[in-house]
């Protein structure tokens, strides 16, 4: 059964958690490969994204057929987005010229009140995306059209993005440190553990500032 967090839980996670602490607790839970490769970076370092994934899988192509709509599947996905969802497009990146995201898809995602986009492909129209403030995490920036170079072949399936397997409904947390994927079946446990760890880190920070040594606070709390 797919776990769906309510709006309050999402807002708490987005405002109090960060990718590193979530990665730590996923390590503890035995999920040690949930952080995307480091070439996937935010277009704006201040942005934080948290929400359930909607996935799209791309493949490299060498042209397109006359009369074909090369954007057919991705339009279906964008038009079906729900508020708070995170678009995750996997192109088996890094890539030199597959560009699945740009200004018009950003406009469509904003109209549907999506939370953001993550892709290990390239993006374009970076200036316009920055101007509207939509959170995008990307594998590079380039001017190319995806038509004839890359094509979405399926949506809402398990994909590889930035070296991590992402299913529809997995939760994504992304910030300046990187992108982490929380498997849906452990999202409530992971969020609870991460919130507790943040509280412990706050205590540790206060004790260090009050004069305790790193070793003393680690021996006391087991947190560093």
Short mmCIF file of C-alpha atoms in Angstrom, two decimals, residues 3 7 22 28 30 34 48-49 63 84 94 139 145 149 152 157 179 212 219:
data_model
loop_
_atom_site.label_atom_id
_atom_site.label_comp_id
_atom_site.label_asym_id
_atom_site.label_seq_id
_atom_site.Cartn_x
_atom_site.Cartn_y
_atom_site.Cartn_z
CA UNK A 3 2.08 5.75 1.92
CA UNK A 7 0.17 18.43 4.07
CA UNK A 22 17.72 11.91 5.85
CA UNK A 28 20.76 3.19 9.53
CA UNK A 30 19.92 -0.32 5.50
CA UNK A 34 19.72 6.66 -1.86
CA UNK A 48 14.48 22.86 -0.92
CA UNK A 49 12.18 20.24 -2.42
CA UNK A 63 15.87 11.40 -34.84
CA UNK A 84 3.07 18.82 -4.23
CA UNK A 94 25.26 12.41 -17.24
CA UNK A 139 22.54 17.35 -14.46
CA UNK A 145 15.71 20.54 -27.86
CA UNK A 149 17.88 13.32 -29.21
CA UNK A 152 10.27 9.77 -22.80
CA UNK A 157 7.55 3.35 -13.67
CA UNK A 179 19.10 14.75 -3.79
CA UNK A 212 31.81 20.70 25.72
CA UNK A 219 30.11 9.84 24.08
#
